XYZ file of C-alpha atoms in Angstrom:
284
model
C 0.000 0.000 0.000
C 1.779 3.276 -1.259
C 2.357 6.445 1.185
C 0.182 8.479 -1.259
C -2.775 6.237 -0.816
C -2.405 5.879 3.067
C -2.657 9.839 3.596
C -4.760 10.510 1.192
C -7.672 8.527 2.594
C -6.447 10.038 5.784
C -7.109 13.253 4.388
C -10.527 11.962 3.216
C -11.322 10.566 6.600
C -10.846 13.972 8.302
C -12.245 16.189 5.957
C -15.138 13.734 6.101
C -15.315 13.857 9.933
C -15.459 17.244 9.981
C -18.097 17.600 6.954
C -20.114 16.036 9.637
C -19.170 17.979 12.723
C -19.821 21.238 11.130
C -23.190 19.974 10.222
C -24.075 19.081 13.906
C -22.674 22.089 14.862
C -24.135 25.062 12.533
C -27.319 23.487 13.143
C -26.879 23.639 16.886
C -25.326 26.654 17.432
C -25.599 28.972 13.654
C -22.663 28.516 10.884
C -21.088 31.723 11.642
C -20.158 31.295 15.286
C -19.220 27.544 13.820
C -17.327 28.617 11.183
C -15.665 31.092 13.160
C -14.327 28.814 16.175
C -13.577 25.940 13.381
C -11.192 28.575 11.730
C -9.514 29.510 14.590
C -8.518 26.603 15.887
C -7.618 25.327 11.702
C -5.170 28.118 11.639
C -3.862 27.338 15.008
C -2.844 23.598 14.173
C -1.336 25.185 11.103
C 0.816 27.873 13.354
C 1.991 25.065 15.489
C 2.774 22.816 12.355
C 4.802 26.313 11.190
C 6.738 26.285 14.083
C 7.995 22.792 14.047
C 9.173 22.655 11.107
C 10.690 26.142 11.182
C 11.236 26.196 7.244
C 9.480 28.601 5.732
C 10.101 29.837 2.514
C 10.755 34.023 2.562
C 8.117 36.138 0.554
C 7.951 39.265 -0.910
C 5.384 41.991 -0.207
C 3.846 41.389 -3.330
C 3.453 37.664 -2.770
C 2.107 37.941 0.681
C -0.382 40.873 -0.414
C -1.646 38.649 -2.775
C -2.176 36.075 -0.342
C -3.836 38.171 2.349
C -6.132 38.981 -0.774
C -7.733 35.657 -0.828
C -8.833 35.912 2.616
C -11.960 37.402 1.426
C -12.694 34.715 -1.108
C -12.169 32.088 1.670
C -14.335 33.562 3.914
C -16.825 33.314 1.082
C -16.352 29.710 0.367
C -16.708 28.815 3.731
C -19.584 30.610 4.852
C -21.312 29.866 1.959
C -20.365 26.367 2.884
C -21.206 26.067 6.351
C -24.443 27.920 5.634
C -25.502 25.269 2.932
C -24.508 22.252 5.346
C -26.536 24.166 7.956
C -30.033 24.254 5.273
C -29.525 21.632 3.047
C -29.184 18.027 2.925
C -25.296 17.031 3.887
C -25.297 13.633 1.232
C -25.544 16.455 -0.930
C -24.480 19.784 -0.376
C -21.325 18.422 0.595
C -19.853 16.577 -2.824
C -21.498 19.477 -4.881
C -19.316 21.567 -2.863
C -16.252 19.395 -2.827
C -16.243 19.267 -7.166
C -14.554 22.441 -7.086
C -11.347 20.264 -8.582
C -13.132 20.853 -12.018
C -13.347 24.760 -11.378
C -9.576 24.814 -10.622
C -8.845 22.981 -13.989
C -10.861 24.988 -16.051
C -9.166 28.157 -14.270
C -6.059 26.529 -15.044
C -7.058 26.235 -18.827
C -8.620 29.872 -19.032
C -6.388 31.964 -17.062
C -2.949 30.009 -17.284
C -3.167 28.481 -21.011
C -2.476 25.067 -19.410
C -4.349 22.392 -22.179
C -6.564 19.384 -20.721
C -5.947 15.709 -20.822
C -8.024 13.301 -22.296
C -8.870 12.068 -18.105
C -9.149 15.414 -17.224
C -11.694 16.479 -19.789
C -13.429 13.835 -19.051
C -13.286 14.752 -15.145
C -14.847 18.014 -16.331
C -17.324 16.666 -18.013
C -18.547 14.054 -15.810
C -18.618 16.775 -12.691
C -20.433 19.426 -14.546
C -22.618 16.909 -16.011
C -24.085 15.106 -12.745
C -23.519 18.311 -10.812
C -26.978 19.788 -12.475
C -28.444 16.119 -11.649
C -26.940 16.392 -7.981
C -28.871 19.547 -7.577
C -32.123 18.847 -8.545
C -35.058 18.462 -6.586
C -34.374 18.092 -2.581
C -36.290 15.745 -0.373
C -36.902 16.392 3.292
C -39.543 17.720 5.098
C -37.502 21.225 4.979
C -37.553 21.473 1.344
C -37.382 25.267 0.525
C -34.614 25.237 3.101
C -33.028 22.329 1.781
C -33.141 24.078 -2.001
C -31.571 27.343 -0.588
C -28.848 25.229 0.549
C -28.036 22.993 -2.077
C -28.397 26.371 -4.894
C -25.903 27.884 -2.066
C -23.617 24.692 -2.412
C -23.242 25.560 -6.171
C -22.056 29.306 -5.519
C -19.671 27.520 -2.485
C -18.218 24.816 -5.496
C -16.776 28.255 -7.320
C -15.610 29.843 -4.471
C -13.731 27.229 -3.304
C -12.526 26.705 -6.968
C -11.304 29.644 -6.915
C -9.820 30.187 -3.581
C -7.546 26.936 -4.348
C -6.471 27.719 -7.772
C -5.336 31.182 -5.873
C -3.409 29.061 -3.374
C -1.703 26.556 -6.281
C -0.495 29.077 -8.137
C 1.548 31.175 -5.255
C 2.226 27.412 -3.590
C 4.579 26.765 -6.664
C 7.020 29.302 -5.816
C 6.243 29.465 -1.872
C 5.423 25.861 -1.139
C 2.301 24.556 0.332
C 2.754 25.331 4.017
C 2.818 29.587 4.036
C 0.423 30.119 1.221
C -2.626 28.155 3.331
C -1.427 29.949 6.752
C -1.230 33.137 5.561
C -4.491 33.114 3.622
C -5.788 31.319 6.451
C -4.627 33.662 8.911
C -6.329 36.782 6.691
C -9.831 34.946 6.763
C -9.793 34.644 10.656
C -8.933 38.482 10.862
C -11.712 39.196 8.982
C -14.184 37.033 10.619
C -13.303 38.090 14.206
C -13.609 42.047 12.577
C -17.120 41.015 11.553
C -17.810 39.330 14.678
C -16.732 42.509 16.644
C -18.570 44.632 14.334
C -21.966 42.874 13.876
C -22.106 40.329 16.254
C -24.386 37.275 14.917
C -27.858 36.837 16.002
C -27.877 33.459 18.403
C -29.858 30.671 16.807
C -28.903 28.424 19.812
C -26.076 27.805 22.141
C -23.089 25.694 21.426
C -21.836 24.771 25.033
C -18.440 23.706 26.093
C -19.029 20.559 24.361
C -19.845 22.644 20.895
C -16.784 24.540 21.147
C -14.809 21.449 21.626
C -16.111 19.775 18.541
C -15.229 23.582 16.897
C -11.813 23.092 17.831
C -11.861 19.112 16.650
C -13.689 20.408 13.151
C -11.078 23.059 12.404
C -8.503 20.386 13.900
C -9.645 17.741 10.970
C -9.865 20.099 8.601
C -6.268 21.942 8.362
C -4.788 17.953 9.242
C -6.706 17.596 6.078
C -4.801 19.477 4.392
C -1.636 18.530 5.706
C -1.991 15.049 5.007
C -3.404 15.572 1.495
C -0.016 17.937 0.498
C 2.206 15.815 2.145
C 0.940 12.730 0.446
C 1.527 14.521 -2.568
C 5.089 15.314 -1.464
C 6.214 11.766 -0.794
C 3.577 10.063 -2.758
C 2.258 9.802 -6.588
C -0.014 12.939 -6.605
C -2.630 10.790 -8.860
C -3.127 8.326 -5.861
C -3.027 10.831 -3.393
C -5.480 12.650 -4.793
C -7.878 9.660 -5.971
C -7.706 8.509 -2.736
C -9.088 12.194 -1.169
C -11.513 12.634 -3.700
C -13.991 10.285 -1.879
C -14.151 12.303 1.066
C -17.917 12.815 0.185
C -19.180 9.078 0.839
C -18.780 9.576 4.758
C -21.315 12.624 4.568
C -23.173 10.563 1.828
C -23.425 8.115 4.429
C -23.845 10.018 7.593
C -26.962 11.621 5.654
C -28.759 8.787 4.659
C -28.523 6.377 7.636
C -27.888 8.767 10.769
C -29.778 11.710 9.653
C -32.317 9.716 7.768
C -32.565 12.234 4.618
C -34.594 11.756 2.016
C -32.605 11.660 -1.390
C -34.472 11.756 -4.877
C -32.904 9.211 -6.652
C -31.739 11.913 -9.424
C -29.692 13.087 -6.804
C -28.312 10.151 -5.800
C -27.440 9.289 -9.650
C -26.194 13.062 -9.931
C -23.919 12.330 -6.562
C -22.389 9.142 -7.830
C -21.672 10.656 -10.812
C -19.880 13.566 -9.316
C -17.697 11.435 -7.428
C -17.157 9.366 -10.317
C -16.006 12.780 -12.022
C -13.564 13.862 -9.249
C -11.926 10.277 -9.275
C -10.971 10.642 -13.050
C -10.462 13.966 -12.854
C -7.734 13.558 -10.235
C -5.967 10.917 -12.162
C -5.450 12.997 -15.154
């Protein structure tokens, strides 16, 4: 069993986990105070990770301006995120949002020049294909709610799409470490300035416990990352990131059995074929 595949169904086990956390949670106790304490404690892991390895690249002004500067668009992709888990059903707002891979590629086509493979126009195709299917038609008793967040889930997939094809393209000169923590870093700022400034209506209190699970969310989420780049450090990138891409199927699962949500079977067609999409698409 190769390195790459080991951490990068670790990564898909955390960011799994804490697809599901944040769910609990933003129900509970409102996405913003979740998304907030979930950040916090993501950027903290990633300070302390920082500081071990005390290896950071240098940066220029320009480069670290430019990296502060998608600390908007990741506030954006993660409140849009964590509001969509909080209305809609998780088995599928969550791989709608996680097929962002084929908005990176087509960025990297449109903006950079780069030219597809065959596997990863096919990725494309299959993602932006099923997505559509994916979307269509929520079940649940909450159904307006559960549209809202699935439509919201769509929006989310290009934010996040574009958010990470901000952080690949400074992460080939800077690494993969500083680029993440710094943009990171930005998007906490300006959460906690929005938190000072309008503080966000209560929907219901989190607890000692809910903070805790925060801090575990944010926890799985940056070691998420970790283990994902570092599998594509040591590993083949192609398994590494074939073995992430099915990060969905525990929120799939969580959904249907634990949550008991009722999935059109469109959707459930539309999901598999999303996954199916980010599989290939990795590979290429």
């Amino acid at each position: 069993m190769s390195d790459g595949f080991v951490l990068g169904s670790l990564a898909a086990l955390a960011w799994g986990l804490a697809d599901v956390s944040v769910t609990y949670l933003s129900r509970r106790g409102g996405f913003f105070t979740t998304l907030l304490y979930t950040q916090t404690a993501g950027v903290a892991l990633l300070v302390v990770v920082a500081l071990a390895l005390d290896d950071l690249p240098g940066a220029s002004g320009a480069e670290l301006l430019a990296l502060a500067a998608l600390g908007p668009v990741a506030v954006a992709a993660y409140a849009g995120f964590y509001r969509a888990l909080e209305l809609g059903p998780i088995a599928i707002v969550s791989p709608i949002a996680s097929s962002n891979g084929a908005i990176v590629v087509l960025l990297a086509v449109l903006v950079l020049g780069e030219s597809l493979t065959a596997l990863q126009a096919l990725g494309c195709v299959l993602v932006l294909g099923f997505i559509g299917l994916a979307a269509l038609e929520p079940g649940g008793g909450r159904a307006e709610e559960g549209a809202n967040g699935i439509r919201l889930a769509l929006v989310t997939a290009l934010s996040f799409g574009i958010y990470l094809f901000g952080l690949a393209t400074i992460s080939e000169e800077l690494g993969w470490l500083l680029p993440i923590l710094v943009a990171r870093t930005a998007a906490v700022a300006i959460l906690a300035a929005v938190a000072a400034a309008w503080p966000p209506p209560r929907r219901g209190s989190l607890g000692r416990l809910g903070v805790l699970g925060c801090i575990g969310a944010g926890a799985l989420d940056a070691a998420g990352y970790l283990a994902f780049n570092r599998g594509g450090e040591i590993g083949e990138v192609a398994i590494t990131s074939a073995a992430a891409a099915a990060y969905p199927v525990i929120p799939i699962l969580v959904g249907l059995l634990a949550l008991r949500e009722r999935i059109a079977w469109r959707q459930l067609v539309g999901v598999a074929g999303v996954l199916c999409g980010m599989v290939v698409l990795s590979l290429g």
